[in-house]
Short mmCIF file of C-alpha atoms and ligand atoms in Angstrom, two decimals:
data_model
loop_
_atom_site.label_atom_id
_atom_site.label_comp_id
_atom_site.label_asym_id
_atom_site.label_seq_id
_atom_site.Cartn_x
_atom_site.Cartn_y
_atom_site.Cartn_z
CA MET D 36 98.58 115.80 111.77
CA ARG D 37 99.92 116.96 115.06
CA LYS D 38 103.38 115.99 115.47
CA LYS D 39 103.84 114.55 119.03
CA LEU D 40 106.05 116.69 121.59
CA ALA D 41 108.10 115.62 124.20
CA ALA D 42 108.79 118.83 126.29
CA GLY D 43 110.90 118.42 129.29
CA ASN D 44 110.97 121.14 132.20
CA TRP D 45 113.99 121.25 134.19
CA LYS D 46 112.85 124.25 136.61
CA MET D 47 115.71 125.51 139.02
CA ASN D 48 117.65 122.46 137.92
CA GLY D 49 121.07 121.58 135.84
CA LEU D 50 124.65 123.00 135.95
CA ARG D 51 126.71 122.92 133.18
CA GLU D 52 127.82 118.97 133.86
CA SER D 53 123.87 118.70 133.01
CA LEU D 54 124.41 119.25 129.92
CA GLN D 55 126.24 115.63 129.51
CA GLU D 56 122.22 114.37 129.25
CA ILE D 57 121.89 116.78 126.23
CA LYS D 58 124.34 114.94 124.65
CA THR D 59 122.97 111.43 125.52
CA LEU D 60 119.39 112.40 124.99
CA SER D 61 120.57 113.94 121.18
CA GLU D 62 121.30 110.34 120.17
CA VAL D 63 117.92 109.75 120.84
CA ALA D 64 116.30 112.61 119.74
CA VAL D 65 117.68 112.14 116.30
CA LYS D 66 116.08 108.88 115.64
CA ALA D 67 112.28 110.34 117.40
CA SER D 68 109.39 110.68 115.51
CA CYS D 69 108.17 113.26 118.02
CA GLU D 70 109.80 116.69 118.83
CA VAL D 71 112.04 116.91 121.79
CA LEU D 72 112.22 120.07 123.70
CA ILE D 73 114.05 120.97 126.77
CA CYS D 74 113.54 123.88 128.66
CA PRO D 75 116.84 124.25 131.18
CA PRO D 76 117.62 127.39 133.57
CA ALA D 77 117.93 129.99 131.49
CA THR D 78 121.92 129.90 132.45
CA LEU D 79 121.84 126.86 129.98
CA VAL D 80 119.98 128.02 127.19
CA GLN D 81 122.80 129.20 125.42
CA SER D 82 125.28 126.58 125.97
CA MET D 83 122.03 123.77 125.53
CA THR D 84 121.29 125.57 121.87
CA SER D 85 125.26 125.32 121.23
CA ILE D 86 125.75 121.67 121.41
CA SER D 87 122.44 119.65 119.67
CA ASN D 88 120.93 120.33 116.68
CA ASP D 89 118.36 117.58 117.45
CA ILE D 90 117.15 119.08 120.76
CA ILE D 91 114.66 121.77 120.22
CA VAL D 92 115.63 124.45 123.27
CA GLY D 93 112.80 126.67 125.26
CA GLY D 94 113.10 128.79 127.97
CA GLN D 95 110.69 128.66 131.36
CA ASP D 96 109.60 132.08 131.52
CA CYS D 97 110.03 135.50 129.81
CA HIS D 98 108.61 139.14 131.25
CA ALA D 99 105.68 140.82 129.63
CA ASP D 100 108.07 143.99 129.01
CA ALA D 101 110.12 143.93 125.75
CA SER D 102 112.96 145.14 127.80
CA GLY D 103 113.56 147.43 131.08
CA ALA D 104 114.23 148.15 134.78
CA HIS D 105 113.03 144.45 135.67
CA THR D 106 115.90 143.35 137.83
CA GLY D 107 116.21 139.06 137.84
CA ASP D 108 114.10 138.67 134.67
CA ILE D 109 114.59 137.60 131.21
CA SER D 110 113.03 138.89 128.08
CA ALA D 111 111.57 137.13 125.14
CA ALA D 112 114.00 138.53 123.28
CA MET D 113 117.08 137.42 125.21
CA LEU D 114 115.56 133.92 125.20
CA ALA D 115 115.46 134.39 120.98
CA ASP D 116 118.85 135.58 120.72
CA CYS D 117 120.09 132.53 122.74
CA GLY D 118 118.50 130.41 120.20
CA ALA D 119 115.56 129.43 122.37
CA GLN D 120 112.21 128.74 119.96
CA TYR D 121 109.89 128.09 122.69
CA VAL D 122 108.68 129.60 126.26
CA ILE D 123 106.78 127.83 129.02
CA LEU D 124 104.06 130.45 130.19
CA GLY D 125 101.88 130.71 133.34
CA HIS D 126 103.16 127.41 135.11
CA SER D 127 101.23 127.01 138.02
CA GLU D 128 104.89 127.30 140.14
CA ARG D 129 104.97 130.64 138.80
CA ARG D 130 101.02 131.24 139.15
CA GLU D 131 102.26 130.39 142.77
CA ASP D 132 105.49 131.46 143.96
CA HIS D 133 105.31 134.91 142.13
CA GLY D 134 101.15 135.57 142.14
CA GLU D 135 101.22 135.17 138.39
CA THR D 136 97.44 135.97 136.96
CA ASP D 137 96.25 134.80 133.67
CA GLU D 138 96.02 138.17 132.39
CA LEU D 139 99.86 138.41 132.98
CA VAL D 140 100.31 135.18 130.94
CA ARG D 141 97.89 136.68 128.33
CA GLU D 142 100.67 139.74 128.20
CA LYS D 143 103.67 137.32 128.22
CA THR D 144 102.45 135.62 125.67
CA ARG D 145 101.70 138.57 123.13
CA THR D 146 105.38 139.44 123.85
CA ALA D 147 107.15 136.14 123.36
CA TRP D 148 104.47 135.36 119.78
CA SER D 149 106.37 139.31 118.69
CA ASN D 150 109.79 137.83 119.70
CA GLY D 151 108.99 134.61 117.40
CA LEU D 152 108.50 132.54 120.43
CA THR D 153 105.96 129.47 120.49
CA ALA D 154 104.39 129.68 123.77
CA ILE D 155 103.52 126.48 126.13
CA VAL D 156 100.56 128.29 128.37
CA CYS D 157 99.80 126.18 131.41
CA VAL D 158 96.29 125.49 132.77
CA GLY D 159 95.38 123.52 135.52
CA GLU D 160 92.95 123.05 138.03
CA SER D 161 94.04 122.68 142.21
CA LEU D 162 92.80 119.97 143.91
CA ALA D 163 90.46 121.46 146.13
CA GLN D 164 88.89 122.45 143.05
CA ARG D 165 88.71 119.11 141.19
CA GLU D 166 87.17 117.70 144.51
CA ALA D 167 84.54 120.48 144.26
CA SER D 168 83.58 119.43 140.20
CA ASN D 169 85.07 123.02 139.20
CA THR D 170 87.76 121.31 136.84
CA ILE D 171 86.16 122.27 133.43
CA ASP D 172 85.21 125.89 134.82
CA ILE D 173 88.32 126.90 136.02
CA ILE D 174 90.38 125.25 132.52
CA GLY D 175 87.36 127.08 130.45
CA GLY D 176 88.40 130.50 132.31
CA GLN D 177 92.03 130.31 132.46
CA LEU D 178 91.89 129.48 128.48
CA ALA D 179 89.86 132.10 127.81
CA ALA D 180 92.12 134.33 129.87
CA SER D 181 95.57 133.46 129.36
CA ILE D 182 95.23 133.08 125.63
CA PRO D 183 95.63 136.11 123.11
CA ASP D 184 93.71 136.30 120.33
CA ASN D 185 95.71 135.66 117.09
CA ALA D 186 97.02 131.87 118.08
CA THR D 187 97.94 129.73 115.55
CA GLY D 188 99.15 126.12 115.65
CA GLU D 189 102.84 127.44 115.44
CA ASN D 190 102.95 130.03 118.06
CA LEU D 191 100.78 127.95 121.10
CA VAL D 192 100.89 125.03 122.68
CA VAL D 193 98.29 124.39 125.44
CA ALA D 194 99.70 122.19 128.46
CA TYR D 195 96.99 120.84 130.56
CA GLU D 196 99.04 120.37 134.13
CA PRO D 197 96.61 119.65 137.41
CA VAL D 198 98.32 121.47 139.90
CA TRP D 199 98.02 118.47 142.58
CA ALA D 200 99.54 116.18 140.09
CA ILE D 201 102.88 118.14 139.38
CA GLY D 202 105.71 116.55 141.38
CA THR D 203 103.52 114.27 143.50
CA GLY D 204 103.40 111.20 141.89
CA LEU D 205 99.72 111.50 141.82
CA THR D 206 97.99 111.35 137.85
CA PRO D 207 94.35 111.76 136.54
CA THR D 208 92.64 109.02 135.47
CA LEU D 209 93.11 108.35 131.28
CA ASP D 210 89.29 109.41 131.64
CA GLN D 211 90.00 112.56 133.35
CA ILE D 212 92.75 113.55 131.06
CA GLY D 213 90.75 112.73 127.85
CA GLU D 214 87.95 114.75 129.24
CA VAL D 215 90.34 117.65 129.77
CA HIS D 216 92.03 117.39 126.67
CA ASP D 217 88.81 117.10 124.93
CA PHE D 218 87.46 119.96 126.12
CA ILE D 219 90.51 122.24 125.51
CA ARG D 220 90.14 120.92 121.47
CA MET D 221 86.72 121.94 121.47
CA ARG D 222 87.32 125.18 123.29
CA LEU D 223 90.45 126.06 120.86
CA GLU D 224 88.03 125.19 117.92
CA ARG D 225 84.98 127.60 118.94
CA ARG D 226 87.34 130.27 119.43
CA PHE D 227 90.06 130.15 116.60
CA GLY D 228 88.21 128.22 114.19
CA GLU D 229 88.27 124.79 113.28
CA GLY D 230 91.49 125.20 111.47
CA VAL D 231 93.66 126.48 114.05
CA GLY D 232 91.81 124.93 116.92
CA ARG D 233 92.49 121.34 115.42
CA SER D 234 96.31 122.24 115.21
CA VAL D 235 97.34 123.87 118.36
CA ARG D 236 99.16 120.84 120.44
CA LEU D 237 97.69 120.14 123.69
CA LEU D 238 100.09 118.59 126.15
CA TYR D 239 99.80 116.60 129.58
CA GLY D 240 101.98 117.36 132.48
CA GLY D 241 102.08 115.97 136.04
CA SER D 242 104.09 113.25 136.94
CA MET D 243 104.45 111.66 133.72
CA ASN D 244 106.77 108.93 133.44
CA PRO D 245 108.19 105.89 131.59
CA LYS D 246 106.04 103.85 133.14
CA ASN D 247 102.99 105.58 132.36
CA ALA D 248 103.93 107.77 129.51
CA ALA D 249 102.34 105.38 126.60
CA ASP D 250 98.93 105.07 128.06
CA ILE D 251 98.71 108.84 128.79
CA ALA D 252 99.86 109.77 124.67
CA ALA D 253 96.88 107.43 123.44
CA VAL D 254 94.43 109.35 125.35
CA SER D 255 92.36 111.33 122.70
CA ASN D 256 93.81 114.86 121.92
CA VAL D 257 97.24 114.13 124.13
CA ASP D 258 99.82 115.44 121.75
CA GLY D 259 102.70 114.89 123.64
CA GLY D 260 103.77 115.77 127.29
CA LEU D 261 105.51 118.50 129.37
CA VAL D 262 108.05 116.66 131.99
CA GLY D 263 109.50 118.12 135.15
CA GLY D 264 111.10 115.07 136.99
CA ALA D 265 111.19 112.61 134.61
CA SER D 266 112.96 114.96 132.41
CA LEU D 267 116.16 115.24 134.11
CA LYS D 268 118.13 112.11 133.32
CA ALA D 269 118.27 111.02 130.02
CA ALA D 270 117.44 107.36 130.84
CA ASP D 271 114.24 108.26 131.78
CA PHE D 272 113.32 111.24 129.72
CA SER D 273 114.37 108.48 126.48
CA GLN D 274 111.73 106.15 127.64
CA VAL D 275 109.14 109.15 127.72
CA ILE D 276 110.32 110.06 124.17
CA ALA D 277 109.83 106.28 122.98
CA ALA D 278 106.16 106.39 124.17
CA LEU D 279 105.87 109.41 122.61
CA SER D 280 107.21 108.59 119.03
C1 LIG V 403 105.87 120.56 135.20
O1 LIG V 403 106.96 121.13 135.78
O2 LIG V 403 105.86 120.85 134.35
C2 LIG V 403 105.87 118.95 135.94
C3 LIG V 403 104.60 118.11 135.13
O3 LIG V 403 106.58 118.31 136.44
P1 LIG V 403 106.62 116.67 137.16
O4 LIG V 403 106.72 115.98 135.94
O5 LIG V 403 107.75 116.46 137.88
O6 LIG V 403 105.11 116.35 137.81
#
């Protein structure tokens, strides 16, 4: 039985005053039957872990190297040292803004694993790729190249995030989400074996909000959500958490 996961991605949003949202969210998280994870900017990871035991904290990226001359980057060990348990890798905004390739995401995932972090590996097609009916091929390629061997249900979460749905208010139909999630499940089972393949949680991400979360959560092989905009305010994210509980 896979426990549902409500994961919030704060992106480049959040100052110390935003920790107030976490205090409110903690009261919701403690009663929720799903896991609640927030991935704040790196500047807030440490303080977030110290104010709540009920909210799991994650990073939004890590470098592929263990340490070294990489000005401005953050290592997996640094995140773990601050109490992070998860890290988002290969988000489409990093693939787009920083030219991250599947191969780099695979390296980063290895490094995350070496430091005891669970990697949330993001995959997703662009609008042009969907319109050209290439979605399944694109997702298959990203899965194969971005995920290292030795995945387990504990060290890996896969997030399906259609690029055109992120921050746009657009979402795929429930059938389209189900088709991709079933495909991801099938690919994971084929590559890692049924036991592991069935234990990896699959999140949907892209304009998930209090209104659509329950419908999306009911789709086959959707084990939770990776939520951007609607995770910034406790009032909104609480409703997403309720829909996943
Ligand atoms: C995301 O950042 O991963 C995301 C899905 O953003 P939004 O929910 O704002 O579309």
